[in-house]
Amino acid sequence: MTDRSFSLLLPALLLSLAQAFAQSAGADRDSALAQARSLVAEGRYASAYKLLDSADPGNLDPRLAVAKLDILLRDSASNLTDRSFALADLKPGQRLSDLKAGSADLELVPFDAEAVFGALISREPDDRQLYRALGDFYLDARIHFGDSWRKGGPPVSALALDNYRKAARLGAQDPPFLAHAGLAAIFAGDFAEAAGYYRRELDGISSAAPPDDLYNLAYALSRTGDAAAALPYALQASRGYRGAAPGKEADALRLASDAYAKTGDAARAIASCEEILALIPDDTGALERLVALRLAGGEVQGAGSAARRLFAVFPADPAIGKFLLDAYLASKRPRELFSLLEGLRAAYSADDAASGNILYFEGVLLDRAGYPERAVESLAAAKLRLEKAYPGNPAVFSGIDEMIAGIKREAKPSESR
């Protein structure tokens, strides 16, 4: 063979060798992916990650990088930087959430998702799975660490949504993707867009819809102001949670009650509140709504009953007293509020903190009603009871003293006429 012949054959030989190597590497990576899926199914997350990392240590294969991140996002003990993740091979019956940070069973894995996927996207700008994976990473960071996790840039929810939008434009439309995009849109405050994602998700589901996604769709629609559209999804969500998640069922019923109220069905709004209270008897949100709805409907006795239940949850909490003051005055029911406070004062006469709370708002009410002398008496009595309940807290008492002084100053001109 002449030198020229050899020089002609050399490039072809090198190409063949490169193709053979690529095919071999591709086969190895296919095998690693399949084995990793089996390990993940067994809960052996650390082993699955190590297998993928040994097959592609430089994070050059988009498929393996996506699979690695999917494993890492199962972590429940990562630090606040989210540049490293804690994995384990779980024992039978064990969960990652059972393992605390620093546990000997956890292995710390460094992984800079932004750098890895940024490099891959620059090489493969039309790979929707890369944008989707990066969106998942940002969404996970938003859920665990809040919108300000990434310093010096856009909110994390906006980054998640931006990547999901790019993935959607490139064809990502399966239900799990749409659910994640919808949640990112809610976090970003794009409620109409969120509703669109969730509606498309539910259209693509043949089995029962996840109640979390039904709830999120109802919430997104309610935030757009479309209470009528939100209502059926809120009711479906409440049924989906029934028997399994009382707190979430109550939240869904709260959305339903709000939707009923906004569509003019006060009776069903009240009934939804009663359903919440059957699940969580001390739910202050439901009790507050019940007070407001019954006052709006002129049901003074029913409002009073709900108000007493509300006050009993935290008798010393001034926020409850303020709510009652605002609710009754907004309904133009000052006399009914005064009667309510008198009854509460008698019921809690042995409780200094509760009595001080009641007397304080009684004084505020009397002042607003134009009875300054009686207001001062109630406020002074409130101060005495609160001093017993909270000794050594002068800020509370000085505030009452300032109110009394202000009432006296305002009252003097009228007394001189």
Short mmCIF file of C-alpha atoms in Angstrom, two decimals:
data_model
loop_
_atom_site.label_atom_id
_atom_site.label_comp_id
_atom_site.label_asym_id
_atom_site.label_seq_id
_atom_site.Cartn_x
_atom_site.Cartn_y
_atom_site.Cartn_z
CA MET A 1 0.00 0.00 0.00
CA THR A 2 1.41 3.38 -0.97
CA ASP A 3 1.71 6.25 1.46
CA ARG A 4 -0.99 8.04 -0.52
CA SER A 5 -3.35 5.10 -0.20
CA PHE A 6 -2.73 5.00 3.51
CA SER A 7 -3.34 8.73 3.83
CA LEU A 8 -6.65 8.32 2.03
CA LEU A 9 -7.71 5.44 4.25
CA LEU A 10 -6.68 7.04 7.54
CA PRO A 11 -9.58 9.55 7.83
CA ALA A 12 -12.10 6.85 6.99
CA LEU A 13 -10.50 4.53 9.56
CA LEU A 14 -10.58 7.23 12.22
CA LEU A 15 -14.22 8.01 11.42
CA SER A 16 -15.10 4.34 11.70
CA LEU A 17 -13.30 4.07 15.02
CA ALA A 18 -15.07 7.22 16.30
CA GLN A 19 -18.45 5.87 15.22
CA ALA A 20 -17.71 2.53 16.86
CA PHE A 21 -16.68 4.29 20.07
CA ALA A 22 -19.79 6.49 20.01
CA GLN A 23 -22.01 3.47 19.46
CA SER A 24 -20.29 1.65 22.31
CA ALA A 25 -20.59 4.67 24.59
CA GLY A 26 -24.23 5.12 23.57
CA ALA A 27 -24.95 1.47 24.34
CA ASP A 28 -23.24 1.82 27.72
CA ARG A 29 -25.33 4.88 28.50
CA ASP A 30 -28.54 3.17 27.40
CA SER A 31 -27.67 0.30 29.72
CA ALA A 32 -26.86 2.71 32.55
CA LEU A 33 -30.21 4.47 32.12
CA ALA A 34 -32.12 1.19 32.22
CA GLN A 35 -30.23 -0.03 35.29
CA ALA A 36 -30.65 3.32 37.02
CA ARG A 37 -34.42 3.18 36.54
CA SER A 38 -34.47 -0.23 38.22
CA LEU A 39 -32.38 1.05 41.12
CA VAL A 40 -34.65 4.07 41.57
CA ALA A 41 -37.67 1.77 41.66
CA GLU A 42 -35.95 -0.07 44.54
CA GLY A 43 -35.23 3.18 46.41
CA ARG A 44 -31.50 2.92 45.79
CA TYR A 45 -31.08 6.54 44.79
CA ALA A 46 -27.40 6.94 45.65
CA SER A 47 -26.44 3.84 43.64
CA ALA A 48 -28.57 4.96 40.69
CA TYR A 49 -26.91 8.37 40.64
CA LYS A 50 -23.40 6.89 40.89
CA LEU A 51 -24.13 4.57 37.99
CA LEU A 52 -25.27 7.47 35.78
CA ASP A 53 -22.35 9.63 36.87
CA SER A 54 -19.82 6.94 36.02
CA ALA A 55 -21.41 6.58 32.57
CA ASP A 56 -21.31 10.35 31.94
CA PRO A 57 -19.05 12.10 34.48
CA GLY A 58 -18.84 15.28 32.40
CA ASN A 59 -22.61 15.71 32.05
CA LEU A 60 -22.35 15.68 28.27
CA ASP A 61 -25.35 13.45 27.53
CA PRO A 62 -28.65 15.34 27.91
CA ARG A 63 -30.58 12.15 28.73
CA LEU A 64 -28.30 11.20 31.60
CA ALA A 65 -28.13 14.76 32.94
CA VAL A 66 -31.93 14.89 33.03
CA ALA A 67 -32.05 11.48 34.76
CA LYS A 68 -29.46 12.61 37.33
CA LEU A 69 -31.42 15.75 38.17
CA ASP A 70 -34.62 13.74 38.48
CA ILE A 71 -32.92 11.61 41.15
CA LEU A 72 -31.41 14.61 42.93
CA LEU A 73 -34.73 16.45 43.19
CA ARG A 74 -35.99 13.61 45.39
CA ASP A 75 -33.58 14.85 48.07
CA SER A 76 -35.21 16.01 51.29
CA ALA A 77 -32.15 17.17 53.22
CA SER A 78 -30.26 19.53 50.92
CA ASN A 79 -28.71 22.76 52.14
CA LEU A 80 -29.88 26.25 51.29
CA THR A 81 -27.48 26.68 48.37
CA ASP A 82 -29.04 23.76 46.46
CA ARG A 83 -25.69 23.16 44.77
CA SER A 84 -25.34 19.85 46.57
CA PHE A 85 -27.86 17.13 47.31
CA ALA A 86 -28.17 14.34 49.85
CA LEU A 87 -29.01 10.85 48.60
CA ALA A 88 -29.21 7.40 50.14
CA ASP A 89 -29.90 3.79 49.34
CA LEU A 90 -33.02 3.27 51.40
CA LYS A 91 -33.67 0.26 53.58
CA PRO A 92 -37.04 -1.53 53.28
CA GLY A 93 -39.77 0.73 54.65
CA GLN A 94 -37.46 3.74 54.88
CA ARG A 95 -38.09 7.09 53.16
CA LEU A 96 -35.71 9.88 52.26
CA SER A 97 -37.83 12.23 54.34
CA ASP A 98 -37.02 10.07 57.39
CA LEU A 99 -33.33 10.94 57.08
CA LYS A 100 -32.13 14.22 58.55
CA ALA A 101 -29.26 16.32 57.24
CA GLY A 102 -25.99 14.90 58.56
CA SER A 103 -27.29 11.35 58.81
CA ALA A 104 -24.62 8.70 58.22
CA ASP A 105 -26.91 7.07 55.64
CA LEU A 106 -26.84 10.15 53.41
CA GLU A 107 -24.25 10.82 50.74
CA LEU A 108 -23.63 14.39 49.62
CA VAL A 109 -23.59 14.84 45.83
CA PRO A 110 -22.38 18.12 44.25
CA PHE A 111 -24.35 19.22 41.20
CA ASP A 112 -24.67 22.72 39.74
CA ALA A 113 -27.85 22.39 37.71
CA GLU A 114 -27.68 25.92 36.29
CA ALA A 115 -24.15 25.37 34.95
CA VAL A 116 -24.80 21.83 33.68
CA PHE A 117 -28.02 22.63 31.87
CA GLY A 118 -26.82 26.02 30.70
CA ALA A 119 -23.94 24.29 28.88
CA LEU A 120 -26.18 21.56 27.46
CA ILE A 121 -28.77 24.07 26.23
CA SER A 122 -26.09 26.10 24.46
CA ARG A 123 -25.22 22.93 22.51
CA GLU A 124 -28.78 21.60 22.13
CA PRO A 125 -31.03 24.68 22.03
CA ASP A 126 -34.00 22.74 20.66
CA ASP A 127 -34.06 19.96 23.28
CA ARG A 128 -37.26 20.55 25.24
CA GLN A 129 -36.25 18.08 27.95
CA LEU A 130 -33.36 20.32 28.95
CA TYR A 131 -35.60 23.36 29.44
CA ARG A 132 -38.10 21.20 31.27
CA ALA A 133 -35.43 19.81 33.62
CA LEU A 134 -34.08 23.28 34.37
CA GLY A 135 -37.64 24.46 35.02
CA ASP A 136 -38.09 21.55 37.44
CA PHE A 137 -34.90 22.55 39.24
CA TYR A 138 -36.03 26.16 39.66
CA LEU A 139 -39.52 25.09 40.72
CA ASP A 140 -38.03 22.79 43.37
CA ALA A 141 -35.84 25.66 44.62
CA ARG A 142 -38.90 27.94 44.79
CA ILE A 143 -40.88 25.38 46.79
CA HIS A 144 -38.11 24.67 49.29
CA PHE A 145 -36.26 27.96 49.59
CA GLY A 146 -38.57 30.73 48.35
CA ASP A 147 -38.48 33.15 45.46
CA SER A 148 -35.36 34.98 46.63
CA TRP A 149 -33.15 31.85 46.68
CA ARG A 150 -31.19 33.03 43.63
CA LYS A 151 -29.55 36.33 44.55
CA GLY A 152 -29.02 39.15 42.08
CA GLY A 153 -31.41 38.00 39.40
CA PRO A 154 -35.05 37.36 38.53
CA PRO A 155 -37.29 35.56 41.06
CA VAL A 156 -36.87 31.79 40.93
CA SER A 157 -40.53 31.32 39.96
CA ALA A 158 -39.99 33.55 36.90
CA LEU A 159 -36.96 31.46 35.89
CA ALA A 160 -38.96 28.25 36.27
CA LEU A 161 -41.85 29.62 34.21
CA ASP A 162 -39.53 30.96 31.49
CA ASN A 163 -37.96 27.51 31.02
CA TYR A 164 -41.34 25.79 31.03
CA ARG A 165 -42.58 28.20 28.37
CA LYS A 166 -39.60 27.33 26.18
CA ALA A 167 -40.21 23.62 26.71
CA ALA A 168 -43.89 24.09 25.81
CA ARG A 169 -43.02 25.93 22.60
CA LEU A 170 -40.81 22.97 21.67
CA GLY A 171 -43.68 20.52 22.21
CA ALA A 172 -43.78 19.54 25.89
CA GLN A 173 -47.46 18.98 26.66
CA ASP A 174 -47.81 15.84 28.81
CA PRO A 175 -49.93 16.15 32.00
CA PRO A 176 -47.07 16.10 34.57
CA PHE A 177 -45.26 18.84 32.66
CA LEU A 178 -48.40 20.96 32.42
CA ALA A 179 -49.03 20.57 36.17
CA HIS A 180 -45.50 21.79 36.97
CA ALA A 181 -45.82 24.70 34.55
CA GLY A 182 -49.15 25.62 36.12
CA LEU A 183 -47.65 25.69 39.59
CA ALA A 184 -44.72 27.82 38.41
CA ALA A 185 -47.20 30.25 36.81
CA ILE A 186 -49.13 30.50 40.09
CA PHE A 187 -45.92 31.26 41.98
CA ALA A 188 -45.06 33.88 39.36
CA GLY A 189 -48.52 35.47 39.67
CA ASP A 190 -49.61 34.62 36.10
CA PHE A 191 -52.94 33.14 37.10
CA ALA A 192 -54.62 33.12 33.69
CA GLU A 193 -51.62 31.30 32.23
CA ALA A 194 -51.65 28.86 35.15
CA ALA A 195 -55.33 28.10 34.54
CA GLY A 196 -54.56 27.38 30.88
CA TYR A 197 -51.84 24.87 31.78
CA TYR A 198 -54.04 23.09 34.32
CA ARG A 199 -57.02 22.93 31.97
CA ARG A 200 -54.86 21.34 29.28
CA GLU A 201 -53.48 18.93 31.85
CA LEU A 202 -56.94 17.83 32.98
CA ASP A 203 -58.08 17.47 29.38
CA GLY A 204 -55.24 14.99 28.84
CA ILE A 205 -55.98 12.82 31.89
CA SER A 206 -58.19 9.79 31.38
CA SER A 207 -58.20 8.70 35.05
CA ALA A 208 -59.23 10.67 38.13
CA ALA A 209 -57.63 14.11 38.21
CA PRO A 210 -55.15 14.78 41.05
CA PRO A 211 -56.96 16.82 43.72
CA ASP A 212 -53.92 19.10 44.15
CA ASP A 213 -54.17 20.10 40.50
CA LEU A 214 -57.94 20.61 40.72
CA TYR A 215 -57.35 22.84 43.74
CA ASN A 216 -54.62 24.80 41.99
CA LEU A 217 -56.86 25.34 38.95
CA ALA A 218 -59.68 26.55 41.19
CA TYR A 219 -57.26 28.87 42.99
CA ALA A 220 -55.85 30.26 39.73
CA LEU A 221 -59.34 30.90 38.35
CA SER A 222 -60.44 32.56 41.57
CA ARG A 223 -57.43 34.86 41.36
CA THR A 224 -58.46 35.88 37.84
CA GLY A 225 -61.85 36.90 39.29
CA ASP A 226 -63.79 34.06 37.66
CA ALA A 227 -65.50 32.61 40.73
CA ALA A 228 -68.14 30.76 38.70
CA ALA A 229 -65.45 28.87 36.77
CA ALA A 230 -63.45 28.16 39.94
CA LEU A 231 -66.38 26.65 41.85
CA PRO A 232 -66.71 23.19 40.20
CA TYR A 233 -62.96 22.56 40.44
CA ALA A 234 -62.93 23.55 44.13
CA LEU A 235 -65.77 21.12 44.82
CA GLN A 236 -64.04 18.33 42.87
CA ALA A 237 -60.84 18.96 44.82
CA SER A 238 -62.68 18.77 48.15
CA ARG A 239 -64.17 15.41 47.15
CA GLY A 240 -60.76 14.18 46.04
CA TYR A 241 -59.24 15.02 49.43
CA ARG A 242 -62.11 13.54 51.42
CA GLY A 243 -61.06 11.00 54.01
CA ALA A 244 -57.35 11.42 53.26
CA ALA A 245 -56.37 15.05 53.84
CA PRO A 246 -58.74 17.03 56.13
CA GLY A 247 -56.60 20.17 55.99
CA LYS A 248 -56.53 20.21 52.20
CA GLU A 249 -60.25 19.37 52.03
CA ALA A 250 -60.90 22.37 54.26
CA ASP A 251 -58.81 24.59 51.99
CA ALA A 252 -60.77 23.43 48.94
CA LEU A 253 -64.06 24.08 50.75
CA ARG A 254 -62.75 27.54 51.61
CA LEU A 255 -62.33 28.25 47.90
CA ALA A 256 -65.81 26.88 47.27
CA SER A 257 -67.31 29.06 50.00
CA ASP A 258 -65.62 32.12 48.54
CA ALA A 259 -66.89 31.25 45.06
CA TYR A 260 -70.45 30.72 46.33
CA ALA A 261 -70.34 34.08 48.13
CA LYS A 262 -69.08 35.90 45.05
CA THR A 263 -71.74 34.32 42.84
CA GLY A 264 -74.50 35.36 45.26
CA ASP A 265 -75.25 32.00 46.89
CA ALA A 266 -74.87 32.91 50.56
CA ALA A 267 -76.65 29.79 51.81
CA ARG A 268 -74.17 27.46 50.12
CA ALA A 269 -71.27 29.67 51.18
CA ILE A 270 -72.40 29.24 54.80
CA ALA A 271 -72.91 25.50 54.30
CA SER A 272 -69.33 25.19 53.03
CA CYS A 273 -68.07 26.96 56.16
CA GLU A 274 -70.02 24.50 58.30
CA GLU A 275 -68.39 21.64 56.39
CA ILE A 276 -64.97 23.09 57.16
CA LEU A 277 -65.85 23.35 60.85
CA ALA A 278 -67.01 19.73 60.86
CA LEU A 279 -63.48 18.84 59.75
CA ILE A 280 -61.59 21.41 61.85
CA PRO A 281 -63.78 22.79 64.66
CA ASP A 282 -61.33 25.58 65.55
CA ASP A 283 -60.69 26.82 62.02
CA THR A 284 -60.54 30.57 62.56
CA GLY A 285 -60.79 31.37 58.85
CA ALA A 286 -64.08 29.49 58.52
CA LEU A 287 -65.43 31.05 61.72
CA GLU A 288 -64.54 34.54 60.53
CA ARG A 289 -66.22 33.93 57.19
CA LEU A 290 -69.27 32.55 59.00
CA VAL A 291 -69.52 35.67 61.17
CA ALA A 292 -69.26 37.94 58.13
CA LEU A 293 -71.73 35.96 56.02
CA ARG A 294 -74.34 35.77 58.76
CA LEU A 295 -74.00 39.47 59.53
CA ALA A 296 -74.39 40.28 55.83
CA GLY A 297 -77.55 38.17 55.76
CA GLY A 298 -78.99 39.81 58.88
CA GLU A 299 -78.62 36.62 60.94
CA VAL A 300 -77.51 38.37 64.11
CA GLN A 301 -77.98 35.39 66.45
CA GLY A 302 -76.08 33.07 64.12
CA ALA A 303 -73.31 35.63 63.77
CA GLY A 304 -73.09 35.96 67.55
CA SER A 305 -72.84 32.21 67.99
CA ALA A 306 -70.03 32.01 65.43
CA ALA A 307 -68.32 35.02 67.03
CA ARG A 308 -68.33 33.36 70.45
CA ARG A 309 -66.84 30.19 68.94
CA LEU A 310 -64.20 32.29 67.20
CA PHE A 311 -63.28 34.18 70.36
CA ALA A 312 -63.00 30.93 72.32
CA VAL A 313 -60.21 29.68 70.04
CA PHE A 314 -57.74 32.37 71.22
CA PRO A 315 -59.45 34.55 73.85
CA ALA A 316 -56.35 36.66 74.44
CA ASP A 317 -55.61 37.35 70.77
CA PRO A 318 -56.27 41.01 69.90
CA ALA A 319 -56.48 40.12 66.19
CA ILE A 320 -59.78 38.35 66.86
CA GLY A 321 -61.13 41.35 68.75
CA LYS A 322 -60.16 43.61 65.87
CA PHE A 323 -61.84 41.30 63.36
CA LEU A 324 -65.08 41.36 65.35
CA LEU A 325 -64.93 45.13 65.68
CA ASP A 326 -64.39 45.60 61.94
CA ALA A 327 -67.00 43.00 60.92
CA TYR A 328 -69.78 44.33 63.12
CA LEU A 329 -69.09 47.98 62.33
CA ALA A 330 -68.95 47.22 58.59
CA SER A 331 -72.42 45.68 58.95
CA LYS A 332 -73.57 48.71 60.98
CA ARG A 333 -74.23 46.57 64.07
CA PRO A 334 -72.49 48.45 66.92
CA ARG A 335 -75.22 47.70 69.46
CA GLU A 336 -75.08 43.98 68.69
CA LEU A 337 -71.30 44.07 69.08
CA PHE A 338 -71.57 45.81 72.43
CA SER A 339 -74.00 43.11 73.62
CA LEU A 340 -71.61 40.44 72.36
CA LEU A 341 -68.68 42.02 74.23
CA GLU A 342 -70.72 42.31 77.44
CA GLY A 343 -71.53 38.61 77.24
CA LEU A 344 -67.90 37.71 76.58
CA ARG A 345 -66.76 39.89 79.48
CA ALA A 346 -69.01 37.94 81.84
CA ALA A 347 -67.91 34.59 80.42
CA TYR A 348 -64.18 35.36 80.76
CA SER A 349 -64.24 37.37 83.99
CA ALA A 350 -61.67 35.07 85.61
CA ASP A 351 -59.20 35.35 82.72
CA ASP A 352 -57.09 38.53 82.94
CA ALA A 353 -55.69 38.32 79.39
CA ALA A 354 -59.08 37.63 77.81
CA SER A 355 -60.88 40.23 79.94
CA GLY A 356 -58.26 42.84 79.09
CA ASN A 357 -58.71 42.04 75.41
CA ILE A 358 -62.50 42.39 75.64
CA LEU A 359 -62.39 45.59 77.66
CA TYR A 360 -59.91 47.14 75.25
CA PHE A 361 -62.17 46.66 72.23
CA GLU A 362 -65.18 47.66 74.27
CA GLY A 363 -63.37 50.93 74.95
CA VAL A 364 -62.56 51.40 71.26
CA LEU A 365 -66.21 50.74 70.36
CA LEU A 366 -67.52 53.18 72.97
CA ASP A 367 -65.14 55.87 71.75
CA ARG A 368 -66.30 55.41 68.14
CA ALA A 369 -69.92 55.46 69.27
CA GLY A 370 -69.41 58.84 70.94
CA TYR A 371 -69.15 57.86 74.63
CA PRO A 372 -65.68 59.12 75.63
CA GLU A 373 -66.09 58.85 79.42
CA ARG A 374 -67.25 55.23 79.25
CA ALA A 375 -64.52 54.51 76.70
CA VAL A 376 -61.87 55.79 79.11
CA GLU A 377 -63.33 53.64 81.91
CA SER A 378 -63.19 50.49 79.78
CA LEU A 379 -59.67 51.22 78.57
CA ALA A 380 -58.45 51.88 82.10
CA ALA A 381 -60.02 48.62 83.25
CA ALA A 382 -58.40 46.84 80.29
CA LYS A 383 -55.01 48.20 81.32
CA LEU A 384 -55.42 46.88 84.87
CA ARG A 385 -56.31 43.39 83.68
CA LEU A 386 -53.54 43.32 81.07
CA GLU A 387 -50.96 44.47 83.62
CA LYS A 388 -51.85 41.39 85.67
CA ALA A 389 -51.73 39.13 82.62
CA TYR A 390 -48.53 40.55 81.12
CA PRO A 391 -46.36 42.04 83.85
CA GLY A 392 -43.21 43.68 82.57
CA ASN A 393 -44.58 44.56 79.12
CA PRO A 394 -44.82 48.38 79.23
CA ALA A 395 -45.32 48.82 75.47
CA VAL A 396 -48.87 47.43 75.72
CA PHE A 397 -49.80 49.69 78.63
CA SER A 398 -48.19 52.86 77.28
CA GLY A 399 -50.23 52.39 74.09
CA ILE A 400 -53.44 52.30 76.14
CA ASP A 401 -52.32 55.38 78.09
CA GLU A 402 -51.82 57.23 74.81
CA MET A 403 -55.31 56.23 73.65
CA ILE A 404 -56.86 57.46 76.89
CA ALA A 405 -54.99 60.75 76.66
CA GLY A 406 -56.10 61.20 73.06
CA ILE A 407 -59.76 60.53 73.92
CA LYS A 408 -59.60 63.06 76.76
CA ARG A 409 -58.09 65.70 74.48
CA GLU A 410 -60.81 65.17 71.88
CA ALA A 411 -63.55 65.26 74.51
CA LYS A 412 -62.57 68.57 76.15
CA PRO A 413 -63.91 70.97 73.48
CA SER A 414 -67.35 69.38 73.49
CA GLU A 415 -67.51 69.45 77.27
CA SER A 416 -66.77 73.21 77.33
CA ARG A 417 -69.65 74.10 75.01
#
